[in-house]
Coordinates of C-alpha atoms in Angstrom, one line a residue:
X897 CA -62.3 -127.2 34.5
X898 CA -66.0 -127.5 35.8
X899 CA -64.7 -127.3 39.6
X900 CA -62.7 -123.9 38.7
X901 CA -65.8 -122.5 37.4
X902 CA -68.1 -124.0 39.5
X903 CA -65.5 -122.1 42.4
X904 CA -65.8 -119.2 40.4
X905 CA -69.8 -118.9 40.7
X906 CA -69.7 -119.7 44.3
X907 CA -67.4 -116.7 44.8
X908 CA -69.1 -114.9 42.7
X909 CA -72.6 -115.6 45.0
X910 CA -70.8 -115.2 48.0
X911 CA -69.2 -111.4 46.5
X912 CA -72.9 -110.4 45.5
X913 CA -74.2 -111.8 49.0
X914 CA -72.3 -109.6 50.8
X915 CA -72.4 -106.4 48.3
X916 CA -76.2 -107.0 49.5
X917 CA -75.8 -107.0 52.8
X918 CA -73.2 -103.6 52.7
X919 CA -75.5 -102.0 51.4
X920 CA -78.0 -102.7 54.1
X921 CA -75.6 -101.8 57.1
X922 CA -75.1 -98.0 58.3
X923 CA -71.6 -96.2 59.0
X924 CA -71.0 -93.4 60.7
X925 CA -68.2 -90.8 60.5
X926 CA -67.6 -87.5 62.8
X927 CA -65.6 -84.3 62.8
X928 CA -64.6 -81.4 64.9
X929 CA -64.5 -84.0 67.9
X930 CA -67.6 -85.6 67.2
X931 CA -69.8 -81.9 67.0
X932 CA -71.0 -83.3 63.5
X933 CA -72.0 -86.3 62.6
X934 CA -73.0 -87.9 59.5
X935 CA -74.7 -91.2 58.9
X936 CA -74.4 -92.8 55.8
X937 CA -75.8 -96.2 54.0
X938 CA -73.5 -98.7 52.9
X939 CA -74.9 -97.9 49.3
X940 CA -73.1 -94.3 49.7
X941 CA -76.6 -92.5 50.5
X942 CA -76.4 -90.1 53.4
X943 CA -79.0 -90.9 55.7
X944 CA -78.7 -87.8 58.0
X945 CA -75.8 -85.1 59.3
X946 CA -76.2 -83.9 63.3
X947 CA -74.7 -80.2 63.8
X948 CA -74.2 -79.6 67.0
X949 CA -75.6 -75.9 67.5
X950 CA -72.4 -74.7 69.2
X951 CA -70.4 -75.1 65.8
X952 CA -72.8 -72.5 64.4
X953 CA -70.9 -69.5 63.9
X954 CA -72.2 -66.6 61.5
X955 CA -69.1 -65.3 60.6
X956 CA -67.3 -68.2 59.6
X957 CA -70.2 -70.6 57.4
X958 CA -67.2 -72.4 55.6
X959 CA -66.4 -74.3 58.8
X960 CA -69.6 -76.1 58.9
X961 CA -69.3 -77.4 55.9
X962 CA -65.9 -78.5 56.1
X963 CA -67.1 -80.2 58.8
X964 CA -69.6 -81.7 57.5
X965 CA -67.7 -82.9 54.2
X966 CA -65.5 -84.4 56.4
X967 CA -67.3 -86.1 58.8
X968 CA -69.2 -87.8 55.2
X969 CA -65.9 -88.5 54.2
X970 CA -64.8 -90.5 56.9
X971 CA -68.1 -92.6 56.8
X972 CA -67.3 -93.8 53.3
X973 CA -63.9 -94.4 54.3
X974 CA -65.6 -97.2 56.8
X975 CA -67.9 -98.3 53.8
X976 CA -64.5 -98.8 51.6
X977 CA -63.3 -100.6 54.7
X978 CA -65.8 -102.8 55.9
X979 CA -65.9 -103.7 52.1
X980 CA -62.3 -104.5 51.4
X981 CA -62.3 -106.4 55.0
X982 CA -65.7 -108.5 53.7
X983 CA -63.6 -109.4 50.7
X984 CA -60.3 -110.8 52.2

């Protein structure tokens, strides 16, 4: 019984080691062919977002922001990921 949970508190250091270091690493994700591009912590914070100016288009705002949303999107996607292939 003490080996099972002394295995259980070595996983459990080894989970919280790498939660640690996750959250430390950067992930990127793009959109529109790379014209936007967002950079995002392994915590979930976005760090920055890169418009290129050629996507600017005054008549259609909404596209930049779809853009956007999914270029964030995508970098969490790596987070989820890198954290699921940490865990295996």
């Amino acid at each position: 019984m003490q080996q099972l949970m002394r295995q259980a508190a070595e996983m459990q250091a080894q989970m919280q080691e790498r939660q640690a270091a996750l959250a430390e690493e950067t992930f990127e994700g793009s959109s529109g062919g790379g014209v936007v591009k967002a950079v995002v912590k392994g915590t979930g914070e976005v760090l920055s977002v890169t418009i290129d100016p050629m996507v600017l288009d005054p008549d259609d705002p909404e596209m930049v922001g779809d853009l956007v949303v999914a270029a964030v999107n995508q970098a969490i996607a790596a987070i989820a990921e890198s954290a699921a292939e940490s865990m295996n």
